[in-house]
Short mmCIF file of C-alpha atoms in Angstrom, two decimals:
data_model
loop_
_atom_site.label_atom_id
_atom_site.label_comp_id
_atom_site.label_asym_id
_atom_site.label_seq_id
_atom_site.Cartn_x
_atom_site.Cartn_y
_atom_site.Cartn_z
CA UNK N 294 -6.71 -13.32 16.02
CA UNK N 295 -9.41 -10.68 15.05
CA UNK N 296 -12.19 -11.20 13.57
CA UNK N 297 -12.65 -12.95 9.91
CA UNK N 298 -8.69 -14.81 10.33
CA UNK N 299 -7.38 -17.77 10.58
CA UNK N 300 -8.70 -20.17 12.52
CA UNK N 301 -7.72 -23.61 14.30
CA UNK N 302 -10.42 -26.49 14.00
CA UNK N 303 -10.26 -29.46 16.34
CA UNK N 304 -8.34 -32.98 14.86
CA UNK N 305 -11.26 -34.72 13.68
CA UNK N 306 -12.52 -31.60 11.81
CA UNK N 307 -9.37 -31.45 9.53
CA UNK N 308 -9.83 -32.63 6.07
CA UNK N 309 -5.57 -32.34 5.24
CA UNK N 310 -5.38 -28.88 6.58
CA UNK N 311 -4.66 -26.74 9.45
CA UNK N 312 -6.69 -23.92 9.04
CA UNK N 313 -9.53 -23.17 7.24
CA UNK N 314 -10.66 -18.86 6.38
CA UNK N 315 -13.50 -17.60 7.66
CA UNK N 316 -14.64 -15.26 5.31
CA UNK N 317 -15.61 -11.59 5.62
CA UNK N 318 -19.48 -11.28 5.57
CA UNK N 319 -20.41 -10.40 1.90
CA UNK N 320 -23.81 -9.24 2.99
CA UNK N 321 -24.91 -5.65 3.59
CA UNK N 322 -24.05 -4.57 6.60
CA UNK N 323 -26.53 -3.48 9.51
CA UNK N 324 -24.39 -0.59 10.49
CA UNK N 325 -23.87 2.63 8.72
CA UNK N 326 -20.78 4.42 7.69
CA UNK N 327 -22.74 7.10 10.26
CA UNK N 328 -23.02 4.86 13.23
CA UNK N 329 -18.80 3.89 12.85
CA UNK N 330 -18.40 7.74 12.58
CA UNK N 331 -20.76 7.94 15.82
CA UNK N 332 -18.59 5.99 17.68
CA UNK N 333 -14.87 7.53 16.91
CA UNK N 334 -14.66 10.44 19.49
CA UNK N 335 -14.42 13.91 17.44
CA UNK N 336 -10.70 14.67 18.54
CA UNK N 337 -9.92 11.78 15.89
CA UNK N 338 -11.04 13.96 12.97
CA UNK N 339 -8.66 16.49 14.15
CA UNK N 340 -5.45 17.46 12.10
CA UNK N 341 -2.89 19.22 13.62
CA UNK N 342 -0.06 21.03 11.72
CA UNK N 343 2.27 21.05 14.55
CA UNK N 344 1.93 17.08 15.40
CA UNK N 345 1.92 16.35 11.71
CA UNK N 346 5.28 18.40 11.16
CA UNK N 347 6.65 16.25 14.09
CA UNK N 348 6.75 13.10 12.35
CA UNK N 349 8.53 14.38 9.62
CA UNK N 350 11.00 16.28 11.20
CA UNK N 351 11.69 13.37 13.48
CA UNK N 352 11.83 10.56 10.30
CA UNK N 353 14.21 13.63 8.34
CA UNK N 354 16.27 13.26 11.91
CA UNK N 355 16.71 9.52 11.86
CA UNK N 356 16.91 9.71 7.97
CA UNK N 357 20.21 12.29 8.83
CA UNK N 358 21.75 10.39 11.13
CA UNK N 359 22.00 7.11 9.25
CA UNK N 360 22.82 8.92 6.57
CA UNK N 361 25.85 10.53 8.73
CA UNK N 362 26.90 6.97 9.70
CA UNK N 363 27.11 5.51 6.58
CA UNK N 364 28.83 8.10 5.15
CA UNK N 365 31.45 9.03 7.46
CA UNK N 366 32.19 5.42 8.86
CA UNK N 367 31.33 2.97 6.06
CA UNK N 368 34.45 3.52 4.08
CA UNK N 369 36.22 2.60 7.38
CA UNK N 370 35.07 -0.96 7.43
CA UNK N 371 37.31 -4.04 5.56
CA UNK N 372 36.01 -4.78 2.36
CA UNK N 373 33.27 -7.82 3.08
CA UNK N 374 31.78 -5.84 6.34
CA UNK N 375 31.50 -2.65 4.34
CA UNK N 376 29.58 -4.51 1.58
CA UNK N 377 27.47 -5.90 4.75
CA UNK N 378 27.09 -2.89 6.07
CA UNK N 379 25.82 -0.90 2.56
CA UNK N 380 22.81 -3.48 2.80
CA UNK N 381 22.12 -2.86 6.64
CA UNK N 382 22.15 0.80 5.65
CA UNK N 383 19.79 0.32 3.10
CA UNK N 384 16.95 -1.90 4.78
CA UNK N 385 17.11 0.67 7.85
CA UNK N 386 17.54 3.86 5.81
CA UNK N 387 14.51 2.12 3.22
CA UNK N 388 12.14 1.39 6.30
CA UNK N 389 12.56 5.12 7.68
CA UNK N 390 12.30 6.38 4.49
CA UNK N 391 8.75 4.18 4.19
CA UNK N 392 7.66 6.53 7.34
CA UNK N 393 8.36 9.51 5.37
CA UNK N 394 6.34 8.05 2.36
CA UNK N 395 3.05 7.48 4.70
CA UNK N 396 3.44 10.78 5.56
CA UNK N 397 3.12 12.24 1.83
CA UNK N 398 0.61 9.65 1.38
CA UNK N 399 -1.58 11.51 4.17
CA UNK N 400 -0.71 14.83 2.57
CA UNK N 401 -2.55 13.26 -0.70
CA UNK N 402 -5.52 12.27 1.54
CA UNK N 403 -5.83 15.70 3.29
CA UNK N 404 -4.62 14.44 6.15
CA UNK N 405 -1.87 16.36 7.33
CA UNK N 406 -3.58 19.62 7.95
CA UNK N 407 -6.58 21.51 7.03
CA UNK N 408 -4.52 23.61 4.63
CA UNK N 409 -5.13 21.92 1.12
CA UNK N 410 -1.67 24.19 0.04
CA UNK N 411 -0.02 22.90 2.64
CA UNK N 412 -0.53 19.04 2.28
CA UNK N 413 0.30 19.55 -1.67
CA UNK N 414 3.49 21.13 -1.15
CA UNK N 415 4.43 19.29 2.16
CA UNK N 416 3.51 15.52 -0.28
CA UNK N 417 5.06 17.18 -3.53
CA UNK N 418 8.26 17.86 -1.67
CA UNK N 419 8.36 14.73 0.26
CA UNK N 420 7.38 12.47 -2.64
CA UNK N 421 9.25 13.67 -5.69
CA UNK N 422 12.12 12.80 -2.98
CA UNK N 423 11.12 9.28 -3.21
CA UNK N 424 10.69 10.05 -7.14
CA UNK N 425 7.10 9.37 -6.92
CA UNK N 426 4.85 11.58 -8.85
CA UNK N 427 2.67 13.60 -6.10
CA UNK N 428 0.00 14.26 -7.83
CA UNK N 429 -0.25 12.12 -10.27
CA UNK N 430 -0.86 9.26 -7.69
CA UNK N 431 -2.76 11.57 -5.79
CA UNK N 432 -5.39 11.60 -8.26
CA UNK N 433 -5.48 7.75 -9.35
CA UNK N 434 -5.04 6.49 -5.62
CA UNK N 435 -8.34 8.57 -4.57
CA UNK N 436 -10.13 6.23 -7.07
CA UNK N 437 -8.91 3.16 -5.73
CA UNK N 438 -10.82 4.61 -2.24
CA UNK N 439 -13.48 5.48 -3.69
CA UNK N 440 -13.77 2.05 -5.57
CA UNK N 441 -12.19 -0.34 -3.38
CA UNK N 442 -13.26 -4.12 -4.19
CA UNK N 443 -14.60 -3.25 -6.89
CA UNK N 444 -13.60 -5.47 -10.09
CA UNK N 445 -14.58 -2.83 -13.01
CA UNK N 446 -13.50 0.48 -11.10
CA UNK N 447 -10.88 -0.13 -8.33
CA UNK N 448 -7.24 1.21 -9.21
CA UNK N 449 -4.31 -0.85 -7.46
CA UNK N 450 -4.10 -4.76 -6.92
CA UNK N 451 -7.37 -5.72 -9.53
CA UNK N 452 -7.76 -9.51 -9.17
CA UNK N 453 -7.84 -11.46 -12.68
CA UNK N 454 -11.30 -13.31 -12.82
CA UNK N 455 -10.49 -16.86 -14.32
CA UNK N 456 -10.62 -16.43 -17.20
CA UNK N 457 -8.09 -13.48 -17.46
CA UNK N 458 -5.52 -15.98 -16.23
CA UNK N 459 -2.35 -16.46 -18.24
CA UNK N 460 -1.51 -19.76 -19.60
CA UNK N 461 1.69 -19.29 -17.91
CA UNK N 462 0.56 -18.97 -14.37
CA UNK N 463 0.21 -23.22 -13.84
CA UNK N 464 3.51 -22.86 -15.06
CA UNK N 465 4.29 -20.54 -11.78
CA UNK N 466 2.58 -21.80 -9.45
CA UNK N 467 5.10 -23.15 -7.48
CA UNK N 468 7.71 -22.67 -4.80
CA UNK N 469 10.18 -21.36 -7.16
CA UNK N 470 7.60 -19.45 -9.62
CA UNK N 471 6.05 -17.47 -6.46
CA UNK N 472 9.50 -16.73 -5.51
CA UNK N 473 10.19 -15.03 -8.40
CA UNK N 474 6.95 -13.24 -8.72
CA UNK N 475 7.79 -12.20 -5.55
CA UNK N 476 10.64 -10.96 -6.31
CA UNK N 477 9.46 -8.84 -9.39
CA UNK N 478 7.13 -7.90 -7.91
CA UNK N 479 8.82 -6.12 -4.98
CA UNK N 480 11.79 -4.90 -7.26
CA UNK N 481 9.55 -3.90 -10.31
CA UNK N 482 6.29 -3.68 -9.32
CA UNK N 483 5.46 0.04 -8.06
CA UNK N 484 7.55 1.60 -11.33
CA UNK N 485 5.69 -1.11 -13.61
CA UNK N 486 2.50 0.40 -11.88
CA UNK N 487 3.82 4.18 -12.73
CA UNK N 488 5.10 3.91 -16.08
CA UNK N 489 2.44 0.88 -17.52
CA UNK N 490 -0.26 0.50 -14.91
CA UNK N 491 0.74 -2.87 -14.39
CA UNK N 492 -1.47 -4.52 -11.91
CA UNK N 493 -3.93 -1.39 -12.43
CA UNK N 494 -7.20 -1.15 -13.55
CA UNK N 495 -7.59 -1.56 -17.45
CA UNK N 496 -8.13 1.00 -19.81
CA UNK N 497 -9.08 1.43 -23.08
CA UNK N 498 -5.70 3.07 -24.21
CA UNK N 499 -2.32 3.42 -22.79
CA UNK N 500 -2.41 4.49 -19.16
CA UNK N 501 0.83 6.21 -17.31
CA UNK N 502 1.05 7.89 -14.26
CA UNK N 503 3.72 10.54 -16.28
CA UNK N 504 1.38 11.03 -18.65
CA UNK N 505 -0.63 14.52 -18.13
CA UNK N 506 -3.56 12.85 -20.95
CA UNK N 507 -3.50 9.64 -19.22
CA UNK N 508 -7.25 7.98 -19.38
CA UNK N 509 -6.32 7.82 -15.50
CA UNK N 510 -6.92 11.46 -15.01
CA UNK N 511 -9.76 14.39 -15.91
CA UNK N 512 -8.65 17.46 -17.80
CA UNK N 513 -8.98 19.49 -14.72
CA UNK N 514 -6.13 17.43 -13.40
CA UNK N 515 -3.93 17.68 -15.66
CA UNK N 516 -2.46 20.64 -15.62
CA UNK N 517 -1.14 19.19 -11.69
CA UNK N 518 0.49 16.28 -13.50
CA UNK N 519 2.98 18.59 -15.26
CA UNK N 520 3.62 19.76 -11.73
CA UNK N 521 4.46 15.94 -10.29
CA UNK N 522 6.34 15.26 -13.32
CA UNK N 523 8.70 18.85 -12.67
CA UNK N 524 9.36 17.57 -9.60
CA UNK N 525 10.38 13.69 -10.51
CA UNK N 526 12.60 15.63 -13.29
CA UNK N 527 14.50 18.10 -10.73
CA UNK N 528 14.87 15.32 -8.07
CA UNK N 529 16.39 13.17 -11.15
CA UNK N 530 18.72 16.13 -12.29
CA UNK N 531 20.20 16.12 -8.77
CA UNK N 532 20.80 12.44 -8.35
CA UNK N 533 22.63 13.32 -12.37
CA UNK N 534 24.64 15.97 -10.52
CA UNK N 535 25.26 13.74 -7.51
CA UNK N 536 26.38 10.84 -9.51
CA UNK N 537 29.24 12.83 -11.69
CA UNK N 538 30.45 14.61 -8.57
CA UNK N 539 30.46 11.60 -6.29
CA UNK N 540 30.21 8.78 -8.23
CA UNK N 541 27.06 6.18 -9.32
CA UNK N 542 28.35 3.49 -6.88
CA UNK N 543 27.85 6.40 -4.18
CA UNK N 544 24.55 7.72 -5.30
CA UNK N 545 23.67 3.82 -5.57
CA UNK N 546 24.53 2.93 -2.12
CA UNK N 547 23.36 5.97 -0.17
CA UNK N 548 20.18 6.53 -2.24
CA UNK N 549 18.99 4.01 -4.68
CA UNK N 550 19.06 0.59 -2.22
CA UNK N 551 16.92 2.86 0.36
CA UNK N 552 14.77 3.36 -2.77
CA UNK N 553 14.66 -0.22 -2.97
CA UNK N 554 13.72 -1.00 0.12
CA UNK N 555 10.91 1.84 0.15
CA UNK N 556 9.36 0.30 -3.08
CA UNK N 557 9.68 -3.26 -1.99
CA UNK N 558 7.90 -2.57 0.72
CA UNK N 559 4.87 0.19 -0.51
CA UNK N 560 4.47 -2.72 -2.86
CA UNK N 561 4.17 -5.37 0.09
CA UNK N 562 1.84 -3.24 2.36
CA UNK N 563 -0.58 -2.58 -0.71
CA UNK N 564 -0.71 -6.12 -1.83
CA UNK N 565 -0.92 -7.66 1.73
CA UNK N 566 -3.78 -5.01 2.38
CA UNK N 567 -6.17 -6.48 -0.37
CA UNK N 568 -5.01 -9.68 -1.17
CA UNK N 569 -6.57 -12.54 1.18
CA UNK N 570 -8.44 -15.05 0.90
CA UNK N 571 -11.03 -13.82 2.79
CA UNK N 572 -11.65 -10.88 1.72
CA UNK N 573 -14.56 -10.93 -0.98
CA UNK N 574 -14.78 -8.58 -4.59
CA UNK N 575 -17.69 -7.37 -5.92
CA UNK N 576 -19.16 -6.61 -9.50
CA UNK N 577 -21.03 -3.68 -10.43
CA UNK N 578 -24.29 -5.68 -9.20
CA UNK N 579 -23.56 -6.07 -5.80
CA UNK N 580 -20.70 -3.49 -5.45
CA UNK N 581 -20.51 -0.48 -3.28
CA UNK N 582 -18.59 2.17 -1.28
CA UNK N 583 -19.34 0.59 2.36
CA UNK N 584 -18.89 -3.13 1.98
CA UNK N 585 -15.44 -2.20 -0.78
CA UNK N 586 -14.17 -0.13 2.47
CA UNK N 587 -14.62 -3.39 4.55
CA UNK N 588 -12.69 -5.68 2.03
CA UNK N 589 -9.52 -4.76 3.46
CA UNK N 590 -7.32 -6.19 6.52
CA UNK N 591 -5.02 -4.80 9.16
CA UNK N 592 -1.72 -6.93 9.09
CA UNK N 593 1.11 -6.72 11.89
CA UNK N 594 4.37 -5.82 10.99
CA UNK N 595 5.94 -5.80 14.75
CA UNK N 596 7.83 -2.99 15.31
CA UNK N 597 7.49 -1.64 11.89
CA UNK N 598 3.69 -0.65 12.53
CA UNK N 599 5.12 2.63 14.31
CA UNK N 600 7.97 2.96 12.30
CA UNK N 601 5.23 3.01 9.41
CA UNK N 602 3.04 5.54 11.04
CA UNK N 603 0.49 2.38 11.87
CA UNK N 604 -0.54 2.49 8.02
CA UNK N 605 -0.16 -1.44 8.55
CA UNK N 606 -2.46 -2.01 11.46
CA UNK N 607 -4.82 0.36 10.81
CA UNK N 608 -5.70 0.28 7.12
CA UNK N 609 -9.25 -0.87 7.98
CA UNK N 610 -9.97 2.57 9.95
CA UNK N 611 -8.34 4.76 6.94
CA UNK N 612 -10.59 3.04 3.91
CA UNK N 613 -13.24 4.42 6.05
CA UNK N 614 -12.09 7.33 7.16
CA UNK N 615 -9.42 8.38 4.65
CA UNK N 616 -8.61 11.96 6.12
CA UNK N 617 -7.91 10.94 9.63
CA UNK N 618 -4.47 12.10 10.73
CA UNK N 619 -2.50 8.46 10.93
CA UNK N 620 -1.52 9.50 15.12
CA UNK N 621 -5.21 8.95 15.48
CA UNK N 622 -6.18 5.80 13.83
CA UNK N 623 -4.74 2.98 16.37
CA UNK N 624 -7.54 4.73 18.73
CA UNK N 625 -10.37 4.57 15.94
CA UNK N 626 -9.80 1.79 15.40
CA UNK N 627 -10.12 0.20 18.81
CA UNK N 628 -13.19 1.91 18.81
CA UNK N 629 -14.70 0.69 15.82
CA UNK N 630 -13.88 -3.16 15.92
CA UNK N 631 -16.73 -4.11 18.32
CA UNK N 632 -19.40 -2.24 16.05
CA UNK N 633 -17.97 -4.07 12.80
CA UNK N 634 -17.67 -7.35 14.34
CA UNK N 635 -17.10 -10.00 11.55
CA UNK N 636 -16.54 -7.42 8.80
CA UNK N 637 -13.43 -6.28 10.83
CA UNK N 638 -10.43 -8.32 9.71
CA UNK N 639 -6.85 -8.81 10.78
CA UNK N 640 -4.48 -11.11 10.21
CA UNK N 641 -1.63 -11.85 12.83
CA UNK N 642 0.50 -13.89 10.35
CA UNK N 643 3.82 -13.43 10.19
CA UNK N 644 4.06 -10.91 6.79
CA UNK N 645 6.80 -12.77 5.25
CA UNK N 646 4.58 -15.86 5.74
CA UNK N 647 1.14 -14.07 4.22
CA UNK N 648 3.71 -13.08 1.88
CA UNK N 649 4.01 -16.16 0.01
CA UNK N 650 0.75 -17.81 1.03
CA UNK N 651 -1.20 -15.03 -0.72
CA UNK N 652 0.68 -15.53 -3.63
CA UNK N 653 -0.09 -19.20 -3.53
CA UNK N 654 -4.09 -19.13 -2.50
CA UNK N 655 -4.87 -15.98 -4.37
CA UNK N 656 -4.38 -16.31 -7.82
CA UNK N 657 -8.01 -15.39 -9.16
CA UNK N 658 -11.06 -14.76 -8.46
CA UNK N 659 -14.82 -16.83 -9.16
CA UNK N 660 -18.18 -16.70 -7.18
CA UNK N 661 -18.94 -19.77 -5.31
CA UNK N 662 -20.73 -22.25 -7.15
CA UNK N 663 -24.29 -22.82 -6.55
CA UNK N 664 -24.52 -18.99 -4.42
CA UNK N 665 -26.75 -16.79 -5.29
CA UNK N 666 -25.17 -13.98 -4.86
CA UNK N 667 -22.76 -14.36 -8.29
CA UNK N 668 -21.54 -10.62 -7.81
CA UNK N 669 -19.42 -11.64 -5.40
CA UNK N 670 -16.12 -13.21 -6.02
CA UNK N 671 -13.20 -14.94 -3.77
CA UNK N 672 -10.03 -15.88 -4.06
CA UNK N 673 -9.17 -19.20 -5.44
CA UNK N 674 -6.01 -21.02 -6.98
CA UNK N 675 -7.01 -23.86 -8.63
CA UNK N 676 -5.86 -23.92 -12.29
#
């Protein structure tokens, strides 16, 4: 395993445990975000419209083809396989449709090409399919780059300090009580994080990701949240028009459990990608951009990486480098991993195993008793 994971420690070193974390070096780091940049070779940097347009057309062409299947053959099937084969539809229609959501996602990043009109109408188009708001996430998901780790600023996945604990989460922790915040949050959690900003940074009013006077956005935004919003509303009118000329059980089937799946697992990547316990969080005293880039961790879905466009395994290379086209950041990020040594991190778990063990070791966070360094906070999970 890379750098900063899991690792084995001999018999008579266990004290009742397999494995014990090495953490991710909290100190300042003697490289530069120059030097990494120095190392990647320039081609990386480059953004081709062509290549870019490739992945999508070939994700729209798998997305077609499934969609042909189900449509023209599912009706065939007895009752109990067809009811099977709905769900099989859905978890392979959901993870293509994931591909197609990276791929907005670099269009918000300026990744997709060097045409700024291009990636917004390319991610508005591709998103408000997936009834996200473009824009609107556009905006607050550039914050949570530019303040990863950070417990005041960041955007997405804030860890609770101790005392922001609920009273109920004692009451939770435990094999059923993760399951079912696992479960709410993979069902719930990213349109809780649109519509209340659940699991968000706090604000001092009401924050939305609908709302064009959110406290999330500045009032040169704004006027581009109307534009996200138009687009969530016409996607919405044609699911209405879908559902009274085919049906809601149709629309449901072909559309909404893909939707699931595609929610489920933007939730899963996002939480798996900051949640660990040993990645550390900073306060605004020892806080900044580098070391908040560096408190993130490549996972490995399997296959899934490159049906995901490598957003996965390569997560470490795009907090650094955010506008790198995704077909070039499995080669950055070879490249990179011997200059940032232990503040690389990866973690070869099995995801549906980090899965729950997050959820059971990272409940809050505290600074180490006795460190110096109280700025810097780790998971823990003892209530």
């Amino acid at each position: 395993m890379g750098a900063g994971g899991r690792m084995s420690v001999p018999p008579a070193e266990k004290k009742g445990k397999s494995d014990i974390v090495q953490r991710v070096p909290h100190a300042k780091p003697p490289f530069t975000l120059g030097d990494i940049k120095k190392a990647i070779p320039p081609h990386c940097f480059k953004r081709s419209i062509p290549r870019s347009f490739s992945y999508v057309v070939y994700d729209l062409v798998i997305a077609s083809l499934f969609y042909y299947v189900a449509t023209n053959y599912i009706h065939l099937l007895p009752h109990p396989l067809s009811y099977f084969a709905w769900i099989l539809y859905g978890i392979c229609q959901g993870c293509i449709l994931t591909g197609v959501w990276v791929i907005a996602h670099e269009c918000g990043h300026h990744a997709f090409s060097d045409c700024q009109w291009l990636d917004d109408t390319v991610g508005l188009i591709l998103h408000s399919f997936l009834l996200v708001p473009f824009f609107s996430w556009k905006y607050s998901h550039r914050r949570h780059h530019s303040n990863t780790g950070s417990l005041e600023r960041d955007e997405v996945f804030v860890p609770k300090v101790k005392t922001g604990v609920s009273w109920a989460a004692k009451y939770m922790n435990n094999p059923p009580g993760r399951l079912m915040t696992l479960v709410v949050q993979l069902t719930l959690g990213w349109p809780l994080y649109l519509m209340f900003n659940v699991s968000g940074r706090p604000y001092d009013r009401f924050a939305c990701h609908f709302d064009p006077n959110s406290p999330i956005y500045s009032d040169r935004e704004r006027a581009q949240i109307f534009m996200s919003d138009a687009g969530i509303l016409a996607v919405t009118y044609g699911l209405y028009r879908l559902s009274v000329a085919k049906g809601l059980a149709w629309v449901l089937c072909v559309y909404g459990g893909p939707l699931l799946v595609v929610n489920g697992f933007l939730v899963l990547i996002t939480f798996l990608q900051h949640t660990h316990p040993s990645l550390p969080h900073y306060d605004s005293s020892e806080w900044d951009w580098l070391r908040g880039a560096l408190s993130t961790v490549d996972r490995d879905y399997g296959i899934l990486n490159t049906v995901f466009h490598n957003i996965t395994d390569t997560h470490v290379a795009h907090h650094l480098f955010s506008t790198m086209p995704h077909y070039h950041a499995m080669e950055a990020t070879k490249v990179i991993k011997p200059i940032l040594g232990k503040y690389y991190q990866f973690d070869g778990t099995p995801v549906f195993k980090a899965m729950f063990r997050e959820v059971k070791e990272c409940i809050y966070v505290e600074p180490d008793e006795g460190e110096e360094n109280k700025g810097v906070f780790w998971y823990n999970n003892k209530l």
